[in-house]
PDB file of C-alpha atoms and ligand atoms in Angstrom:
ATOM      1  CA  UNK A   1     -73.911  96.553-191.899  1.00 83.00           C
ATOM      2  CA  UNK A   2     -73.702  93.231-190.041  1.00 96.00           C
ATOM      3  CA  UNK A   3     -75.705  90.159-191.118  1.00 98.00           C
ATOM      4  CA  UNK A   4     -76.721  89.512-187.500  1.00 98.00           C
ATOM      5  CA  UNK A   5     -76.806  92.020-184.659  1.00 98.00           C
ATOM      6  CA  UNK A   6     -77.822  91.613-181.001  1.00 98.00           C
ATOM      7  CA  UNK A   7     -78.433  94.966-179.307  1.00 98.00           C
ATOM      8  CA  UNK A   8     -78.746  94.921-175.515  1.00 98.00           C
ATOM      9  CA  UNK A   9     -80.780  91.691-175.606  1.00 98.00           C
ATOM     10  CA  UNK A  10     -82.244  90.577-172.284  1.00 98.00           C
ATOM     11  CA  UNK A  11     -84.135  87.413-171.455  1.00 98.00           C
ATOM     12  CA  UNK A  12     -85.921  86.818-168.190  1.00 98.00           C
ATOM     13  CA  UNK A  13     -87.585  83.472-167.506  1.00 97.00           C
ATOM     14  CA  UNK A  14     -90.452  83.688-165.050  1.00 93.00           C
ATOM     15  CA  UNK A  15     -90.767  80.523-162.955  1.00 91.00           C
ATOM     16  CA  UNK A  16     -93.661  81.078-160.600  1.00 94.00           C
ATOM     17  CA  UNK A  17     -92.482  83.908-158.369  1.00 95.00           C
ATOM     18  CA  UNK A  18     -88.844  83.456-159.289  1.00 96.00           C
ATOM     19  CA  UNK A  19     -87.223  85.407-162.121  1.00 96.00           C
ATOM     20  CA  UNK A  20     -84.182  83.995-163.861  1.00 96.00           C
ATOM     21  CA  UNK A  21     -82.182  86.471-165.889  1.00 97.00           C
ATOM     22  CA  UNK A  22     -80.719  84.223-168.581  1.00 98.00           C
ATOM     23  CA  UNK A  23     -79.439  87.130-170.717  1.00 98.00           C
ATOM     24  CA  UNK A  24     -78.498  90.396-169.016  1.00 98.00           C
ATOM     25  CA  UNK A  25     -77.840  92.653-172.030  1.00 98.00           C
ATOM     26  CA  UNK A  26     -76.117  90.811-174.852  1.00 98.00           C
ATOM     27  CA  UNK A  27     -74.390  92.638-177.716  1.00 98.00           C
ATOM     28  CA  UNK A  28     -72.566  91.151-180.709  1.00 98.00           C
ATOM     29  CA  UNK A  29     -72.368  91.271-184.500  1.00 98.00           C
ATOM     30  CA  UNK A  30     -71.848  88.497-187.028  1.00 98.00           C
ATOM     31  CA  UNK A  31     -71.016  88.912-190.717  1.00 97.00           C
ATOM     32  CA  UNK A  32     -72.481  86.877-193.547  1.00 97.00           C
ATOM     33  CA  UNK A  33     -70.511  83.685-194.153  1.00 96.00           C
ATOM     34  CA  UNK A  34     -68.776  83.687-190.774  1.00 97.00           C
ATOM     35  CA  UNK A  35     -68.132  80.446-188.875  1.00 96.00           C
ATOM     36  CA  UNK A  36     -68.918  81.406-185.288  1.00 97.00           C
ATOM     37  CA  UNK A  37     -68.344  79.425-182.111  1.00 97.00           C
ATOM     38  CA  UNK A  38     -70.323  80.325-178.979  1.00 97.00           C
ATOM     39  CA  UNK A  39     -68.474  79.053-175.914  1.00 96.00           C
ATOM     40  CA  UNK A  40     -69.207  79.129-172.209  1.00 94.00           C
ATOM     41  CA  UNK A  41     -69.992  77.023-169.160  1.00 93.00           C
ATOM     42  CA  UNK A  42     -73.287  75.221-168.629  1.00 93.00           C
ATOM     43  CA  UNK A  43     -76.014  77.740-167.706  1.00 95.00           C
ATOM     44  CA  UNK A  44     -74.133  80.712-169.216  1.00 96.00           C
ATOM     45  CA  UNK A  45     -76.938  81.506-171.696  1.00 97.00           C
ATOM     46  CA  UNK A  46     -75.653  79.932-174.933  1.00 97.00           C
ATOM     47  CA  UNK A  47     -78.823  77.989-175.815  1.00 97.00           C
ATOM     48  CA  UNK A  48     -80.992  80.963-174.926  1.00 98.00           C
ATOM     49  CA  UNK A  49     -79.074  83.083-177.463  1.00 98.00           C
ATOM     50  CA  UNK A  50     -79.415  80.410-180.156  1.00 98.00           C
ATOM     51  CA  UNK A  51     -83.105  79.756-179.477  1.00 97.00           C
ATOM     52  CA  UNK A  52     -83.949  83.452-179.673  1.00 98.00           C
ATOM     53  CA  UNK A  53     -81.857  83.894-182.826  1.00 98.00           C
ATOM     54  CA  UNK A  54     -83.639  80.893-184.371  1.00 98.00           C
ATOM     55  CA  UNK A  55     -87.105  82.214-183.578  1.00 97.00           C
ATOM     56  CA  UNK A  56     -87.873  79.395-181.132  1.00 95.00           C
ATOM     57  CA  UNK A  57     -88.105  81.782-178.198  1.00 95.00           C
ATOM     58  CA  UNK A  58     -88.497  85.566-177.862  1.00 95.00           C
ATOM     59  CA  UNK A  59     -86.372  88.048-175.941  1.00 97.00           C
ATOM     60  CA  UNK A  60     -87.703  90.158-173.065  1.00 97.00           C
ATOM     61  CA  UNK A  61     -86.118  93.380-174.387  1.00 98.00           C
ATOM     62  CA  UNK A  62     -83.522  94.577-176.884  1.00 98.00           C
ATOM     63  CA  UNK A  63     -83.243  94.349-180.660  1.00 98.00           C
ATOM     64  CA  UNK A  64     -82.186  91.504-182.933  1.00 98.00           C
ATOM     65  CA  UNK A  65     -81.497  92.060-186.631  1.00 98.00           C
ATOM     66  CA  UNK A  66     -81.012  89.273-189.167  1.00 98.00           C
ATOM     67  CA  UNK A  67     -80.278  90.086-192.809  1.00 97.00           C
ATOM     68  CA  UNK A  68     -81.830  93.536-192.506  1.00 96.00           C
ATOM     69  CA  UNK A  69     -84.995  92.467-190.662  1.00 97.00           C
ATOM     70  CA  UNK A  70     -85.716  93.195-187.025  1.00 98.00           C
ATOM     71  CA  UNK A  71     -86.770  89.681-185.995  1.00 98.00           C
ATOM     72  CA  UNK A  72     -87.287  90.766-182.374  1.00 98.00           C
ATOM     73  CA  UNK A  73     -90.429  92.534-183.644  1.00 97.00           C
ATOM     74  CA  UNK A  74     -91.822  89.493-185.470  1.00 97.00           C
ATOM     75  CA  UNK A  75     -95.243  88.125-184.471  1.00 96.00           C
ATOM     76  CA  UNK A  76     -95.863  84.365-184.108  1.00 94.00           C
ATOM     77  CA  UNK A  77     -96.791  83.899-187.768  1.00 96.00           C
ATOM     78  CA  UNK A  78     -93.704  85.762-188.998  1.00 96.00           C
ATOM     79  CA  UNK A  79     -91.518  83.703-186.648  1.00 96.00           C
ATOM     80  CA  UNK A  80     -92.948  80.459-188.020  1.00 95.00           C
ATOM     81  CA  UNK A  81     -92.132  81.535-191.571  1.00 94.00           C
ATOM     82  CA  UNK A  82     -88.658  82.643-190.484  1.00 96.00           C
ATOM     83  CA  UNK A  83     -87.938  79.296-188.752  1.00 95.00           C
ATOM     84  CA  UNK A  84     -89.264  77.358-191.713  1.00 92.00           C
ATOM     85  CA  UNK A  85     -87.440  79.112-194.541  1.00 93.00           C
ATOM     86  CA  UNK A  86     -84.431  80.893-193.097  1.00 95.00           C
ATOM     87  CA  UNK A  87     -83.072  78.686-190.319  1.00 96.00           C
ATOM     88  CA  UNK A  88     -81.475  75.249-190.241  1.00 96.00           C
ATOM     89  CA  UNK A  89     -81.107  73.615-186.809  1.00 96.00           C
ATOM     90  CA  UNK A  90     -78.753  70.901-185.634  1.00 96.00           C
ATOM     91  CA  UNK A  91     -79.117  69.537-182.095  1.00 94.00           C
ATOM     92  CA  UNK A  92     -76.969  67.489-179.746  1.00 92.00           C
ATOM     93  CA  UNK A  93     -79.146  64.371-179.982  1.00 92.00           C
ATOM     94  CA  UNK A  94     -79.799  64.481-183.757  1.00 92.00           C
ATOM     95  CA  UNK A  95     -83.648  64.350-183.465  1.00 93.00           C
ATOM     96  CA  UNK A  96     -84.007  62.067-186.497  1.00 96.00           C
ATOM     97  CA  UNK A  97     -87.257  60.269-187.282  1.00 97.00           C
ATOM     98  CA  UNK A  98     -86.402  56.672-186.335  1.00 97.00           C
ATOM     99  CA  UNK A  99     -88.734  54.887-188.753  1.00 98.00           C
ATOM    100  CA  UNK A 100     -87.565  56.868-191.781  1.00 98.00           C
ATOM    101  CA  UNK A 101     -84.380  56.185-193.751  1.00 98.00           C
ATOM    102  CA  UNK A 102     -81.577  58.683-194.256  1.00 98.00           C
ATOM    103  CA  UNK A 103     -82.970  59.886-197.570  1.00 97.00           C
ATOM    104  CA  UNK A 104     -86.526  60.046-196.160  1.00 97.00           C
ATOM    105  CA  UNK A 105     -85.395  62.089-193.145  1.00 97.00           C
ATOM    106  CA  UNK A 106     -83.772  64.639-195.447  1.00 97.00           C
ATOM    107  CA  UNK A 107     -86.721  64.598-197.870  1.00 96.00           C
ATOM    108  CA  UNK A 108     -89.202  65.277-195.067  1.00 94.00           C
ATOM    109  CA  UNK A 109     -87.378  68.462-194.066  1.00 92.00           C
ATOM    110  CA  UNK A 110     -87.436  69.838-197.608  1.00 92.00           C
ATOM    111  CA  UNK A 111     -91.157  69.323-198.193  1.00 91.00           C
ATOM    112  CA  UNK A 112     -92.116  72.679-196.728  1.00 84.00           C
ATOM    113  CA  UNK A 113     -89.197  74.649-198.206  1.00 86.00           C
ATOM    114  CA  UNK A 114     -89.090  77.269-200.900  1.00 86.00           C
ATOM    115  CA  UNK A 115     -85.719  76.447-202.509  1.00 89.00           C
ATOM    116  CA  UNK A 116     -84.500  73.076-201.247  1.00 92.00           C
ATOM    117  CA  UNK A 117     -81.129  71.779-202.382  1.00 92.00           C
ATOM    118  CA  UNK A 118     -80.851  68.513-204.295  1.00 93.00           C
ATOM    119  CA  UNK A 119     -81.344  65.744-201.707  1.00 96.00           C
ATOM    120  CA  UNK A 120     -78.872  63.220-203.140  1.00 95.00           C
ATOM    121  CA  UNK A 121     -76.173  65.867-203.564  1.00 93.00           C
ATOM    122  CA  UNK A 122     -76.668  67.069-200.002  1.00 94.00           C
ATOM    123  CA  UNK A 123     -76.408  63.521-198.618  1.00 96.00           C
ATOM    124  CA  UNK A 124     -73.247  62.984-200.676  1.00 93.00           C
ATOM    125  CA  UNK A 125     -71.800  66.256-199.377  1.00 92.00           C
ATOM    126  CA  UNK A 126     -71.929  64.946-195.798  1.00 93.00           C
ATOM    127  CA  UNK A 127     -70.331  61.654-196.916  1.00 93.00           C
ATOM    128  CA  UNK A 128     -73.370  59.376-196.548  1.00 95.00           C
ATOM    129  CA  UNK A 129     -74.070  58.409-200.174  1.00 95.00           C
ATOM    130  CA  UNK A 130     -73.695  54.710-199.250  1.00 97.00           C
ATOM    131  CA  UNK A 131     -76.056  55.079-196.286  1.00 97.00           C
ATOM    132  CA  UNK A 132     -79.081  56.543-198.073  1.00 97.00           C
ATOM    133  CA  UNK A 133     -81.325  53.544-197.350  1.00 98.00           C
ATOM    134  CA  UNK A 134     -80.271  53.000-193.723  1.00 98.00           C
ATOM    135  CA  UNK A 135     -82.369  53.791-190.661  1.00 98.00           C
ATOM    136  CA  UNK A 136     -80.905  56.000-187.892  1.00 97.00           C
ATOM    137  CA  UNK A 137     -80.430  53.025-185.528  1.00 97.00           C
ATOM    138  CA  UNK A 138     -78.127  51.425-188.099  1.00 98.00           C
ATOM    139  CA  UNK A 139     -75.762  54.399-188.005  1.00 97.00           C
ATOM    140  CA  UNK A 140     -73.071  55.533-185.581  1.00 94.00           C
ATOM    141  CA  UNK A 141     -73.477  58.764-183.623  1.00 94.00           C
ATOM    142  CA  UNK A 142     -71.228  60.650-186.025  1.00 94.00           C
ATOM    143  CA  UNK A 143     -73.209  59.399-189.002  1.00 95.00           C
ATOM    144  CA  UNK A 144     -76.539  60.324-187.399  1.00 96.00           C
ATOM    145  CA  UNK A 145     -75.236  63.840-186.834  1.00 94.00           C
ATOM    146  CA  UNK A 146     -74.232  63.972-190.520  1.00 95.00           C
ATOM    147  CA  UNK A 147     -77.834  63.088-191.432  1.00 96.00           C
ATOM    148  CA  UNK A 148     -79.065  65.873-189.147  1.00 96.00           C
ATOM    149  CA  UNK A 149     -76.676  68.305-190.853  1.00 95.00           C
ATOM    150  CA  UNK A 150     -77.820  67.164-194.318  1.00 95.00           C
ATOM    151  CA  UNK A 151     -81.432  67.613-193.222  1.00 96.00           C
ATOM    152  CA  UNK A 152     -80.740  71.174-192.042  1.00 95.00           C
ATOM    153  CA  UNK A 153     -78.667  72.055-195.138  1.00 94.00           C
ATOM    154  CA  UNK A 154     -81.194  70.666-197.622  1.00 94.00           C
ATOM    155  CA  UNK A 155     -83.554  73.476-196.597  1.00 94.00           C
ATOM    156  CA  UNK A 156     -80.956  75.859-198.037  1.00 92.00           C
ATOM    157  CA  UNK A 157     -81.218  78.142-194.994  1.00 95.00           C
ATOM    158  CA  UNK A 158     -79.726  81.609-194.565  1.00 94.00           C
ATOM    159  CA  UNK A 159     -78.403  80.608-191.196  1.00 97.00           C
ATOM    160  CA  UNK A 160     -77.338  77.272-189.712  1.00 97.00           C
ATOM    161  CA  UNK A 161     -77.641  77.063-185.908  1.00 98.00           C
ATOM    162  CA  UNK A 162     -76.027  74.131-184.092  1.00 97.00           C
ATOM    163  CA  UNK A 163     -76.565  73.532-180.368  1.00 96.00           C
ATOM    164  CA  UNK A 164     -73.759  71.299-179.017  1.00 95.00           C
ATOM    165  CA  UNK A 165     -73.584  69.238-182.252  1.00 94.00           C
ATOM    166  CA  UNK A 166     -70.515  67.431-180.901  1.00 92.00           C
ATOM    167  CA  UNK A 167     -71.846  67.018-177.354  1.00 91.00           C
ATOM    168  CA  UNK A 168     -72.767  63.350-177.687  1.00 91.00           C
ATOM    169  CA  UNK A 169     -69.720  62.361-179.732  1.00 90.00           C
ATOM    170  CA  UNK A 170     -66.158  61.367-178.900  1.00 90.00           C
ATOM    171  CA  UNK A 171     -63.508  64.022-179.477  1.00 89.00           C
ATOM    172  CA  UNK A 172     -62.292  62.770-182.872  1.00 89.00           C
ATOM    173  CA  UNK A 173     -65.785  62.306-184.303  1.00 90.00           C
ATOM    174  CA  UNK A 174     -66.839  65.680-182.901  1.00 90.00           C
ATOM    175  CA  UNK A 175     -63.896  67.366-184.564  1.00 90.00           C
ATOM    176  CA  UNK A 176     -64.832  65.803-187.918  1.00 90.00           C
ATOM    177  CA  UNK A 177     -68.389  67.117-187.508  1.00 91.00           C
ATOM    178  CA  UNK A 178     -67.090  70.606-186.758  1.00 91.00           C
ATOM    179  CA  UNK A 179     -64.828  70.379-189.822  1.00 92.00           C
ATOM    180  CA  UNK A 180     -67.856  69.420-191.942  1.00 92.00           C
ATOM    181  CA  UNK A 181     -69.749  72.445-190.613  1.00 93.00           C
ATOM    182  CA  UNK A 182     -66.755  74.694-191.330  1.00 93.00           C
ATOM    183  CA  UNK A 183     -66.425  73.320-194.889  1.00 92.00           C
ATOM    184  CA  UNK A 184     -70.144  73.863-195.423  1.00 91.00           C
ATOM    185  CA  UNK A 185     -69.808  77.447-194.271  1.00 93.00           C
ATOM    186  CA  UNK A 186     -66.958  78.091-196.722  1.00 92.00           C
ATOM    187  CA  UNK A 187     -68.521  76.287-199.673  1.00 90.00           C
ATOM    188  CA  UNK A 188     -71.995  77.855-199.481  1.00 90.00           C
ATOM    189  CA  UNK A 189     -70.887  81.160-197.921  1.00 92.00           C
ATOM    190  CA  UNK A 190     -73.432  80.200-195.261  1.00 95.00           C
ATOM    191  CA  UNK A 191     -73.406  81.766-191.813  1.00 97.00           C
ATOM    192  CA  UNK A 192     -72.917  78.936-189.308  1.00 97.00           C
ATOM    193  CA  UNK A 193     -73.121  79.305-185.518  1.00 98.00           C
ATOM    194  CA  UNK A 194     -72.058  76.449-183.271  1.00 97.00           C
ATOM    195  CA  UNK A 195     -72.403  76.167-179.499  1.00 96.00           C
ATOM    196  CA  UNK A 196     -69.737  74.175-177.722  1.00 90.00           C
ATOM    197  CA  UNK A 197     -68.491  73.841-174.187  1.00 80.00           C
ATOM    198  CA  UNK A 198     -65.345  72.155-175.508  1.00 82.00           C
ATOM    199  CA  UNK A 199     -62.735  74.920-175.495  1.00 83.00           C
ATOM    200  CA  UNK A 200     -60.339  72.719-177.479  1.00 83.00           C
ATOM    201  CA  UNK A 201     -62.554  73.263-180.537  1.00 84.00           C
ATOM    202  CA  UNK A 202     -62.706  77.070-180.397  1.00 90.00           C
ATOM    203  CA  UNK A 203     -59.614  77.673-182.627  1.00 91.00           C
ATOM    204  CA  UNK A 204     -61.792  76.548-185.569  1.00 92.00           C
ATOM    205  CA  UNK A 205     -64.083  79.579-185.325  1.00 95.00           C
ATOM    206  CA  UNK A 206     -63.564  82.766-187.351  1.00 96.00           C
ATOM    207  CA  UNK A 207     -65.126  84.423-184.337  1.00 97.00           C
ATOM    208  CA  UNK A 208     -65.486  83.009-180.826  1.00 97.00           C
ATOM    209  CA  UNK A 209     -68.142  84.567-178.601  1.00 98.00           C
ATOM    210  CA  UNK A 210     -67.521  83.762-174.937  1.00 97.00           C
ATOM    211  CA  UNK A 211     -70.703  83.873-172.837  1.00 97.00           C
ATOM    212  CA  UNK A 212     -70.619  84.065-169.055  1.00 97.00           C
ATOM    213  CA  UNK A 213     -73.499  84.628-166.639  1.00 98.00           C
ATOM    214  CA  UNK A 214     -75.784  86.036-169.337  1.00 98.00           C
ATOM    215  CA  UNK A 215     -73.349  88.519-170.844  1.00 98.00           C
ATOM    216  CA  UNK A 216     -70.627  88.432-173.497  1.00 98.00           C
ATOM    217  CA  UNK A 217     -67.346  88.102-171.647  1.00 97.00           C
ATOM    218  CA  UNK A 218     -65.191  88.607-174.757  1.00 97.00           C
ATOM    219  CA  UNK A 219     -65.140  88.047-178.501  1.00 97.00           C
ATOM    220  CA  UNK A 220     -62.021  86.513-180.061  1.00 96.00           C
ATOM    221  CA  UNK A 221     -61.285  86.893-183.768  1.00 95.00           C
ATOM    222  CA  UNK A 222     -59.177  84.128-185.327  1.00 92.00           C
ATOM    223  CA  UNK A 223     -57.460  85.468-188.438  1.00 90.00           C
ATOM    224  CA  UNK A 224     -56.288  81.952-189.275  1.00 87.00           C
ATOM    225  CA  UNK A 225     -58.935  79.549-187.977  1.00 87.00           C
ATOM    226  CA  UNK A 226     -57.441  76.090-187.775  1.00 80.00           C
ATOM    227  CA  UNK A 227     -58.694  72.554-187.406  1.00 67.00           C
ATOM    228  CA  UNK A 228     -57.216  71.341-184.100  1.00 62.00           C
ATOM    229  CA  UNK A 229     -55.222  68.104-183.847  1.00 61.00           C
TER     230      UNK A 229
HETATM  231  P1  ADP D 301     -76.364  77.223-171.635  1.00 76.99           P
HETATM  232  O1  ADP D 301     -76.898  76.899-172.990  1.00 76.99           O
HETATM  233  O2  ADP D 301     -75.162  78.113-171.686  1.00 76.99           O
HETATM  234  O3  ADP D 301     -76.102  75.996-170.811  1.00 76.99           O
HETATM  235  P2  ADP D 301     -79.029  78.235-171.137  1.00 76.99           P
HETATM  236  O4  ADP D 301     -79.224  79.292-172.150  1.00 76.99           O
HETATM  237  O5  ADP D 301     -79.638  76.908-171.380  1.00 76.99           O
HETATM  238  O6  ADP D 301     -77.454  78.081-170.841  1.00 76.99           O
HETATM  239  O7  ADP D 301     -79.558  78.757-169.724  1.00 76.99           O
HETATM  240  C1  ADP D 301     -79.262  80.048-169.194  1.00 76.99           C
HETATM  241  C2  ADP D 301     -79.995  80.214-167.872  1.00 76.99           C
HETATM  242  O8  ADP D 301     -81.399  80.279-168.108  1.00 76.99           O
HETATM  243  C3  ADP D 301     -79.785  79.074-166.886  1.00 76.99           C
HETATM  244  O9  ADP D 301     -79.778  79.602-165.590  1.00 76.99           O
HETATM  245  C4  ADP D 301     -80.996  78.197-167.117  1.00 76.99           C
HETATM  246  O10 ADP D 301     -81.295  77.478-165.944  1.00 76.99           O
HETATM  247  C5  ADP D 301     -82.070  79.232-167.417  1.00 76.99           C
HETATM  248  N1  ADP D 301     -83.115  78.701-168.322  1.00 76.99           N
HETATM  249  C6  ADP D 301     -82.937  78.261-169.602  1.00 76.99           C
HETATM  250  N2  ADP D 301     -84.106  77.895-170.130  1.00 76.99           N
HETATM  251  C7  ADP D 301     -85.047  78.095-169.186  1.00 76.99           C
HETATM  252  C8  ADP D 301     -86.467  77.903-169.110  1.00 76.99           C
HETATM  253  N3  ADP D 301     -87.147  77.431-170.166  1.00 76.99           N
HETATM  254  N4  ADP D 301     -87.096  78.234-167.963  1.00 76.99           N
HETATM  255  C9  ADP D 301     -86.416  78.728-166.927  1.00 76.99           C
HETATM  256  N5  ADP D 301     -85.097  78.926-166.908  1.00 76.99           N
HETATM  257  C10 ADP D 301     -84.410  78.623-168.014  1.00 76.99           C
HETATM  258  P1  ADP D 302     -68.200  57.529-186.221  1.00 76.99           P
HETATM  259  O1  ADP D 302     -66.753  57.903-186.244  1.00 76.99           O
HETATM  260  O2  ADP D 302     -68.966  58.082-187.377  1.00 76.99           O
HETATM  261  O3  ADP D 302     -68.908  57.746-184.896  1.00 76.99           O
HETATM  262  P2  ADP D 302     -67.763  54.757-185.509  1.00 76.99           P
HETATM  263  O4  ADP D 302     -66.292  54.564-185.641  1.00 76.99           O
HETATM  264  O5  ADP D 302     -68.374  54.954-184.160  1.00 76.99           O
HETATM  265  O6  ADP D 302     -68.229  55.973-186.488  1.00 76.99           O
HETATM  266  O7  ADP D 302     -68.542  53.567-186.202  1.00 76.99           O
HETATM  267  C1  ADP D 302     -68.103  52.947-187.412  1.00 76.99           C
HETATM  268  C2  ADP D 302     -69.228  52.079-188.004  1.00 76.99           C
HETATM  269  O8  ADP D 302     -69.801  51.232-186.982  1.00 76.99           O
HETATM  270  C3  ADP D 302     -70.377  52.915-188.511  1.00 76.99           C
HETATM  271  O9  ADP D 302     -70.307  53.049-189.903  1.00 76.99           O
HETATM  272  C4  ADP D 302     -71.647  52.166-188.120  1.00 76.99           C
HETATM  273  O10 ADP D 302     -72.137  51.454-189.193  1.00 76.99           O
HETATM  274  C5  ADP D 302     -71.214  51.202-187.042  1.00 76.99           C
HETATM  275  N1  ADP D 302     -71.775  51.618-185.749  1.00 76.99           N
HETATM  276  C6  ADP D 302     -71.152  52.362-184.801  1.00 76.99           C
HETATM  277  N2  ADP D 302     -71.931  52.582-183.733  1.00 76.99           N
HETATM  278  C7  ADP D 302     -73.103  51.969-183.989  1.00 76.99           C
HETATM  279  C8  ADP D 302     -74.327  51.811-183.284  1.00 76.99           C
HETATM  280  N3  ADP D 302     -74.540  52.344-182.077  1.00 76.99           N
HETATM  281  N4  ADP D 302     -75.324  51.130-183.870  1.00 76.99           N
HETATM  282  C9  ADP D 302     -75.133  50.574-185.087  1.00 76.99           C
HETATM  283  N5  ADP D 302     -74.012  50.678-185.808  1.00 76.99           N
HETATM  284  C10 ADP D 302     -73.002  51.357-185.278  1.00 76.99           C
END
């Protein structure tokens, strides 16, 4: 069976008297080791899907299965454990600790992990071996995102979730970041899910889930996912 499955997942945000239906019955499956792109316009529901999948938010109804567990049934304590051990997050604006160096940022993330990867090897894998002692402000945007990826990877998560990781970067740098995420997926057989609103980057996904107005509009399968030029 699938590594991840969403079954008629709905999410309603209650804002005072107003209800916003962010997800109106979402269904999809993802296999272990897939490199998945979630695409769609602003407000479509992409972040809501990722936040619920990452245990940062809960759905209003429906079922979500990850690696054989029904995470949509998890209580707060189970969700905390799940976020801590199973999920790596990468965000648009890096969220690095500014007064810690590259190596310290990565180290901090591994302190509460069960099976962290080797910190120096992980930093080398994202190409920052010569930047270990630098602070975030001394790095370019692309380099800061590499630190954020190293920090997420060092936890050795089951699932790497990336919300617009290229959103603050120029096209070329963003493409290199996506390539790094794709390589990581292949090398560690890790399931990686990336949100983007840049349709030019979707040919890199094994699977592209198009979200529109809170539902899945279509799912494209790329038999030969390619880095775009
Ligand atoms: P996307 O990531 O595709 O831009 P989101 O998942 O962030 O879309 O948002 C989907 C819909 O849910 C939007 O209409 C958004 O305004 C609404 N929404 C998202 N988060 C919240 C929230 N915390 N409270 C109320 N409405 C929200
Ligand atoms: P990238 O392709 O990773 O975004 P750039 O071409 O923007 O890298 O930057 C190249 C070099 O310039 C980086 O190694 C970094 O040291 C330096 N640099 C770029 N932007 C900044 C910045 N905002 N603050 C400090 N250094 C920067």
